[in-house]
Coordinates of C-alpha atoms and ligand atoms in Angstrom, one line a residue:
M180 CA 0.0 0.0 0.0
D181 CA 1.5 3.4 -1.0
A182 CA 1.4 6.6 1.1
N183 CA -1.6 8.0 -0.7
Q184 CA -3.6 4.8 -0.2
R185 CA -2.6 4.8 3.5
I186 CA -3.8 8.3 3.9
A187 CA -7.1 7.6 2.1
R188 CA -7.7 4.5 4.2
L189 CA -7.1 6.5 7.4
S190 CA -9.4 9.3 6.2
A191 CA -12.2 6.8 5.4
H192 CA -11.8 5.3 8.8
L193 CA -11.8 8.7 10.6
C194 CA -14.3 10.6 8.6
P195 CA -16.4 8.1 6.5
Q196 CA -19.1 10.5 5.4
K197 CA -16.6 13.1 4.3
F198 CA -14.6 10.4 2.5
Q199 CA -17.7 9.3 0.5
S200 CA -18.6 12.8 -0.6
M201 CA -15.0 13.6 -1.5
E202 CA -14.2 10.5 -3.6
E203 CA -12.8 12.5 -6.4
S204 CA -10.9 15.0 -4.3
S205 CA -7.1 14.9 -3.8
S206 CA -5.4 13.0 -1.0
L207 CA -4.2 16.4 0.4
V208 CA -7.8 17.3 1.3
E209 CA -8.2 13.9 3.1
R210 CA -4.9 14.6 4.9
A211 CA -6.4 17.7 6.3
N212 CA -9.4 15.8 7.6
C213 CA -7.1 13.3 9.3
R214 CA -5.3 16.1 11.0
A215 CA -8.6 17.7 12.2
K216 CA -9.6 14.5 14.0
G217 CA -6.4 13.9 15.8
G218 CA -5.1 17.5 15.9
A219 CA -5.0 20.5 18.1
P220 CA -7.4 21.0 21.0
G221 CA -10.0 23.7 20.5
F222 CA -13.7 24.2 19.7
K223 CA -15.8 23.1 16.7
V224 CA -17.6 26.1 15.2
A225 CA -20.2 26.2 12.4
I226 CA -21.2 29.2 10.4
L227 CA -24.6 29.0 8.7
G228 CA -24.9 31.4 5.8
A229 CA -21.1 31.3 5.4
A230 CA -21.1 32.4 1.8
G231 CA -22.9 35.7 2.4
G232 CA -21.7 39.2 3.0
I233 CA -21.2 38.7 6.7
G234 CA -20.5 35.0 6.4
Q235 CA -17.4 35.2 4.2
S236 CA -15.6 37.8 6.3
L237 CA -16.7 36.0 9.5
S238 CA -15.3 32.7 8.1
L239 CA -12.0 34.5 7.5
L240 CA -12.0 35.9 11.1
M241 CA -13.0 32.6 12.7
K242 CA -10.3 30.8 10.7
M243 CA -7.8 33.2 12.4
N244 CA -9.1 32.4 15.9
P245 CA -6.7 30.1 17.7
L246 CA -9.5 28.7 19.9
V247 CA -11.2 27.1 16.8
S248 CA -9.9 23.6 15.8
V249 CA -12.7 22.8 13.3
L250 CA -14.6 25.3 11.2
H251 CA -17.7 24.1 9.3
L252 CA -19.0 26.5 6.6
Y253 CA -22.6 25.9 5.5
D254 CA -24.7 27.8 3.0
V255 CA -27.3 27.0 0.3
V256 CA -24.9 28.4 -2.4
N257 CA -21.2 28.9 -3.0
T258 CA -19.7 27.1 0.0
P259 CA -17.2 25.1 -2.1
G260 CA -15.5 28.2 -3.3
V261 CA -15.5 30.0 0.1
T262 CA -14.2 26.8 1.8
A263 CA -11.4 26.2 -0.7
D264 CA -10.3 29.9 -0.3
V265 CA -10.4 30.1 3.5
S266 CA -8.9 26.7 3.9
H267 CA -5.6 27.9 2.4
M268 CA -4.9 30.2 5.4
D269 CA -2.0 28.9 7.4
T270 CA -3.9 28.9 10.8
S271 CA -4.7 25.8 12.8
A272 CA -8.5 25.5 12.3
V273 CA -9.4 22.8 9.8
V274 CA -12.1 24.0 7.4
R275 CA -14.9 21.9 5.8
G276 CA -17.7 23.1 3.5
F277 CA -21.3 21.9 3.4
L278 CA -23.7 22.9 0.6
G279 CA -27.5 22.8 0.7
A280 CA -30.1 21.3 3.0
K281 CA -29.0 17.7 2.6
E282 CA -25.7 18.6 4.2
L283 CA -27.0 20.6 7.1
E284 CA -26.9 17.7 9.5
N285 CA -23.3 16.9 8.8
A286 CA -22.4 20.6 9.1
L287 CA -24.0 20.7 12.6
T288 CA -23.1 17.4 14.2
G289 CA -20.6 17.8 17.0
M290 CA -20.5 21.6 17.0
D291 CA -19.7 23.6 20.2
L292 CA -20.7 26.9 18.7
V293 CA -23.1 27.7 15.8
I294 CA -23.1 31.2 14.4
I295 CA -26.1 32.1 12.1
P296 CA -25.8 35.0 9.7
A297 CA -28.2 33.3 7.1
G298 CA -31.0 35.3 5.6
V299 CA -31.8 38.3 3.5
P300 CA -30.5 41.8 4.3
R301 CA -32.3 45.1 4.1
K302 CA -32.5 47.5 1.2
P303 CA -33.1 51.3 1.6
G304 CA -36.6 52.0 2.9
M305 CA -37.0 48.7 4.6
T306 CA -37.2 48.0 8.4
R307 CA -35.6 44.9 9.9
D308 CA -39.1 43.6 10.5
D309 CA -39.7 43.6 6.7
L310 CA -37.2 40.7 6.6
F311 CA -39.4 38.6 8.9
K312 CA -41.3 37.0 6.0
I313 CA -38.2 35.3 4.6
N314 CA -35.8 35.1 7.5
A315 CA -38.3 33.6 10.0
G316 CA -38.6 30.4 7.9
I317 CA -34.8 30.2 7.4
V318 CA -34.1 30.5 11.2
K319 CA -36.8 27.9 11.9
T320 CA -35.2 25.3 9.6
L321 CA -31.7 26.0 10.9
S322 CA -32.8 25.8 14.5
E323 CA -34.6 22.5 13.9
G324 CA -31.2 21.2 12.6
I325 CA -29.4 22.4 15.7
A326 CA -32.0 20.8 18.0
K327 CA -31.5 17.5 16.2
C328 CA -27.7 17.5 15.7
C329 CA -26.0 19.7 18.3
P330 CA -28.6 20.5 21.0
N331 CA -25.9 21.5 23.5
A332 CA -24.2 24.0 21.2
V333 CA -24.1 27.7 22.1
V334 CA -26.0 29.6 19.3
N335 CA -25.1 33.1 18.2
L336 CA -28.0 34.4 16.2
I337 CA -27.4 37.3 13.8
S338 CA -30.2 37.0 11.2
N339 CA -32.7 39.9 11.4
P340 CA -35.0 40.8 12.9
V341 CA -33.1 39.6 15.9
N342 CA -35.9 40.7 18.2
S343 CA -38.1 38.1 16.5
T344 CA -35.6 35.4 15.3
V345 CA -34.3 34.7 18.8
P346 CA -37.9 33.9 20.1
I347 CA -38.4 31.8 17.0
A348 CA -35.3 29.7 17.8
A349 CA -36.3 29.4 21.4
E350 CA -39.7 28.1 20.5
V351 CA -38.2 25.6 18.1
F352 CA -35.9 24.4 20.8
K353 CA -38.7 24.2 23.4
K354 CA -40.8 22.1 20.9
A355 CA -37.9 19.8 20.5
G356 CA -37.3 19.6 24.3
T357 CA -33.8 20.9 24.0
Y358 CA -34.2 24.5 25.1
D359 CA -31.4 25.8 27.3
P360 CA -31.9 29.6 27.7
K361 CA -28.3 30.1 28.5
K362 CA -27.2 28.8 25.2
L363 CA -29.2 31.0 22.9
L364 CA -27.7 34.5 22.4
G365 CA -29.0 37.1 19.9
V366 CA -26.0 39.1 18.6
T367 CA -26.3 42.8 19.5
M368 CA -22.5 43.3 19.6
L369 CA -22.6 45.6 16.5
D370 CA -24.6 48.1 18.5
V371 CA -21.9 48.1 21.2
V372 CA -19.2 48.3 18.6
R373 CA -20.9 51.4 17.1
A374 CA -21.6 52.9 20.5
K375 CA -18.0 52.7 21.5
T376 CA -16.8 54.2 18.2
F377 CA -19.3 57.1 18.2
V378 CA -18.8 57.9 21.9
A379 CA -15.0 57.7 21.6
E380 CA -15.2 60.2 18.6
V381 CA -17.2 62.7 20.8
L382 CA -14.9 62.2 23.8
G383 CA -11.6 62.2 21.7
L384 CA -10.6 58.8 23.1
D385 CA -9.5 55.5 21.7
P386 CA -12.7 53.4 21.2
R387 CA -10.9 50.4 22.8
E388 CA -10.8 52.3 26.1
V389 CA -14.5 53.1 26.1
D390 CA -17.3 50.9 27.6
V391 CA -20.9 51.6 26.6
P392 CA -23.7 49.2 27.6
V393 CA -26.4 48.9 24.9
V394 CA -29.6 47.2 26.1
G395 CA -33.1 46.4 24.8
G396 CA -33.1 44.9 21.4
H397 CA -31.7 45.2 17.9
A398 CA -33.9 47.6 15.9
G399 CA -34.5 51.3 16.0
V400 CA -35.8 52.6 19.3
T401 CA -35.3 49.1 20.9
I402 CA -31.5 49.8 20.7
L403 CA -31.0 51.7 24.0
P404 CA -27.4 53.0 24.7
L405 CA -26.9 53.7 28.4
L406 CA -24.8 56.8 28.1
S407 CA -25.0 57.6 31.8
Q408 CA -23.0 54.4 32.4
V409 CA -20.2 55.1 30.0
K410 CA -16.7 54.2 31.2
P411 CA -14.4 56.1 31.8
A412 CA -17.0 58.2 33.7
C413 CA -17.9 61.3 31.7
S414 CA -20.8 63.7 31.1
F415 CA -22.5 64.6 27.9
T416 CA -24.5 67.7 26.9
P417 CA -28.2 67.1 26.1
E418 CA -27.3 67.7 22.4
E419 CA -24.5 65.1 22.6
I420 CA -26.9 62.6 24.2
E421 CA -29.5 63.2 21.5
Y422 CA -26.9 62.9 18.7
L423 CA -25.3 59.8 20.1
T424 CA -28.5 57.9 20.9
K425 CA -29.9 58.6 17.4
R426 CA -26.7 57.7 15.6
I427 CA -26.3 54.4 17.5
Q428 CA -30.0 53.5 17.0
D429 CA -29.8 54.4 13.2
G430 CA -26.3 52.9 12.6
G431 CA -27.6 50.1 10.6
T432 CA -29.8 52.4 8.4
E433 CA -26.8 54.7 7.9
V434 CA -24.9 51.7 6.3
V435 CA -28.0 50.5 4.3
Q436 CA -28.4 54.0 2.8
A437 CA -24.7 54.3 2.0
K438 CA -24.7 50.9 0.3
A439 CA -27.7 52.1 -1.7
G440 CA -29.3 48.7 -2.5
A441 CA -26.2 46.6 -2.1
G442 CA -27.1 45.3 1.3
S443 CA -26.4 46.2 4.9
A444 CA -23.5 46.1 7.3
T445 CA -21.3 43.1 6.6
L446 CA -17.7 44.0 7.4
S447 CA -18.3 45.7 10.8
M448 CA -20.9 43.0 11.5
A449 CA -18.4 40.2 10.8
F450 CA -15.9 42.1 13.1
A451 CA -18.6 42.3 15.8
A452 CA -19.7 38.7 15.4
A453 CA -16.1 37.4 15.5
K454 CA -15.5 39.5 18.7
F455 CA -18.7 38.1 20.3
A456 CA -17.9 34.5 19.2
D457 CA -14.4 34.8 20.7
A458 CA -16.0 35.9 24.0
C459 CA -18.3 32.8 23.9
L460 CA -15.3 30.5 23.2
R461 CA -13.3 32.0 26.0
G462 CA -16.3 31.5 28.2
L463 CA -16.7 27.9 27.1
R464 CA -13.0 27.4 27.9
G465 CA -13.7 28.6 31.4
D466 CA -12.1 32.1 31.4
A467 CA -13.5 34.3 34.2
N468 CA -15.2 37.7 33.9
I469 CA -16.3 37.5 30.2
V470 CA -19.1 40.1 30.1
E471 CA -20.8 41.3 26.9
C472 CA -24.2 42.6 25.9
A473 CA -26.6 40.1 24.2
F474 CA -30.3 39.6 23.5
V475 CA -31.2 36.7 25.7
D476 CA -34.0 35.0 27.7
S477 CA -34.3 37.4 30.6
Q478 CA -36.0 38.4 33.8
V479 CA -34.5 41.9 33.8
T480 CA -37.8 43.4 32.6
E481 CA -41.3 41.9 32.3
L482 CA -40.4 40.8 28.7
P483 CA -39.3 37.2 28.1
F484 CA -36.2 38.4 26.1
F485 CA -34.1 41.5 26.5
A486 CA -30.6 42.6 25.7
S487 CA -28.3 43.5 28.6
K488 CA -24.9 42.7 29.9
V489 CA -24.4 38.9 30.4
R490 CA -21.6 36.9 31.9
I491 CA -20.5 34.2 29.6
G492 CA -19.1 31.0 31.0
R493 CA -18.8 27.2 30.3
N494 CA -22.6 27.0 29.9
G495 CA -23.2 30.1 27.9
A496 CA -24.9 33.2 29.3
E497 CA -24.6 32.1 33.0
E498 CA -25.7 35.4 34.5
V499 CA -27.9 38.1 33.1
Y500 CA -27.2 41.5 34.7
Q501 CA -29.7 44.1 35.8
L502 CA -29.7 47.4 34.0
G503 CA -28.3 49.5 36.8
P504 CA -29.4 53.1 37.5
L505 CA -31.0 54.9 34.5
N506 CA -31.6 58.6 34.1
E507 CA -34.9 60.1 33.0
Y508 CA -33.9 60.2 29.3
E509 CA -33.0 56.5 29.5
R510 CA -36.2 55.6 31.4
V511 CA -38.3 57.2 28.6
G512 CA -36.2 55.3 26.1
L513 CA -36.7 52.1 27.9
D514 CA -40.5 52.4 27.9
K515 CA -40.5 53.0 24.1
A516 CA -38.1 50.1 23.6
K517 CA -40.2 47.7 25.6
K518 CA -43.4 48.6 23.7
E519 CA -41.9 47.7 20.3
L520 CA -40.0 44.7 21.7
A521 CA -43.1 43.1 23.1
D522 CA -44.7 43.0 19.6
S523 CA -41.6 41.7 17.9
I524 CA -41.1 39.0 20.5
Q525 CA -44.8 37.9 20.2
K526 CA -44.5 37.8 16.4
G527 CA -41.7 35.4 16.7
V528 CA -43.4 33.2 19.3
S529 CA -46.6 33.1 17.2
F530 CA -44.8 32.1 14.1
I531 CA -43.9 28.7 15.7
R532 CA -47.0 28.3 17.9
K533 CA -49.6 29.2 15.3
Ligands
LIG268 N1 -27.5 41.2 14.3 C1 -27.0 42.2 13.6 O1 -26.4 43.1 14.3 C2 -26.9 42.2 12.1 C3 -27.7 41.3 11.4 N2 -27.6 41.4 10.0 C4 -28.5 40.4 9.3 O2 -27.7 39.3 8.9 C5 -28.3 38.6 7.8 C6 -27.3 38.3 6.7 O3 -26.8 39.5 6.1 P1 -25.8 39.5 4.9 O4 -24.7 38.5 5.2 O5 -25.5 40.9 4.6 O6 -26.7 38.9 3.8 P2 -26.3 38.1 2.4 O7 -27.5 38.0 1.5 O8 -25.0 38.7 1.9 O9 -25.9 36.6 3.0 C7 -26.8 35.8 3.5 C8 -26.4 34.4 3.2 O10 -27.4 33.5 3.8 C9 -27.6 32.4 2.9 N3 -28.8 31.7 3.1 C10 -30.1 32.0 2.7 N4 -30.9 31.0 3.1 C11 -30.2 30.1 3.8 C12 -30.5 28.9 4.5 N5 -31.7 28.4 4.5 N6 -29.4 28.2 5.0 C13 -28.2 28.7 5.0 N7 -27.9 29.9 4.4 C14 -28.8 30.6 3.8 C15 -27.5 33.1 1.5 O11 -27.2 32.1 0.5 C16 -26.4 34.1 1.7 O12 -25.1 33.5 1.3 C17 -29.4 39.5 7.4 O13 -30.6 39.0 7.9 C18 -29.1 40.9 8.0 O14 -30.2 41.7 8.3 C19 -26.8 42.2 9.4 C20 -26.0 43.1 10.0 C21 -26.1 43.2 11.5
LIG269 O1 -29.5 47.5 9.6 C1 -29.5 46.3 9.2 O2 -30.5 45.9 8.4 C2 -28.5 45.4 9.5 C3 -28.2 45.5 11.0 O3 -28.9 44.9 11.8 C4 -27.3 46.5 11.5 O4 -26.4 47.0 10.7 O5 -27.3 46.8 12.6

């Protein structure tokens, strides 16, 4: 038996499904699979919607994360190209591509973290809620796959409208009997990334030195920056507060308009998603004091889901923090946010319970 035959036999033994679907591929690809199985410790991460605007950049960034040992890229189009491309990066994560619904289960099996940027983005004039019609069904199908194939995985849900898609995923998991509220996190990190950037601009600081909690949800007035809690401690004029609150709430629309029909934020979103996923992986590893904002199952308000600071640990969002003291401007903002959020959450729940 020559070297190639030995490698092929080993591949077939270690990864039989992959071997079957890659019969015509070179032995080098199979060699990569062998290394993945026996290789470096780390987490297994899947990106669903990996060939999209967010998905491609996010795939790149996750391939650069040393905590990732295996990276599964799933989409209904174009994953072979994205996978071949990203897999040539000389970082340790082994990359595998999965194309179309029939490969969803293989993409998900054994994953520790599943990141979902699948779904259509906004065009100018649309709200995030206008995406519900298409994205609700996509998130439902992908969540059913997760419930079946990796019910213990932490899920980072990016697809809009997040205020409704997170309740959809929760309902799917409840139906399947796999719901663990700590493991489902709606990604609102881009609101925090924007808030830090815009606040730092006003204060003349490096954005990396600034902390701004952003609570509520991820659409318009439901995005509530708590400027009274900015660190380092500082004060803003009423005009600055109005400007910053509006700019943070409308950050997504600012990009949608600038892209003029070519989609919404992808690069800054991939950056934010990669930062958030890294926080989740460090939490899963057992690092202490990992605190980020996320839209989660919550008892902070009377609503069943709400975004606030959460402590991320080995089991996901292990602790959901209270909002802390709010000023009058923020209390008014909170009331507005809760009104809109209640409807969006109910819409997601009804989509599954109907
Ligand atoms: N949470 C947040 O802060 C943000 C959320 N988003 C949302 O992220 C989503 C994706 O945005 P983009 O990447 O710009 O869109 P895109 O259209 O560039 O990419 C979406 C990808 O999803 C794939 N897809 C569609 N149906 C699928 C299915 N059933 N299974 C797997 N993949 C599927 C498409 O083939 C495409 O490759 C949108 O809903 C957008 O509104 C965007 C920015 C920020
Ligand atoms: O605005 C959008 O449609 C995309 C998004 O959620 C954001 O950029 O915050």
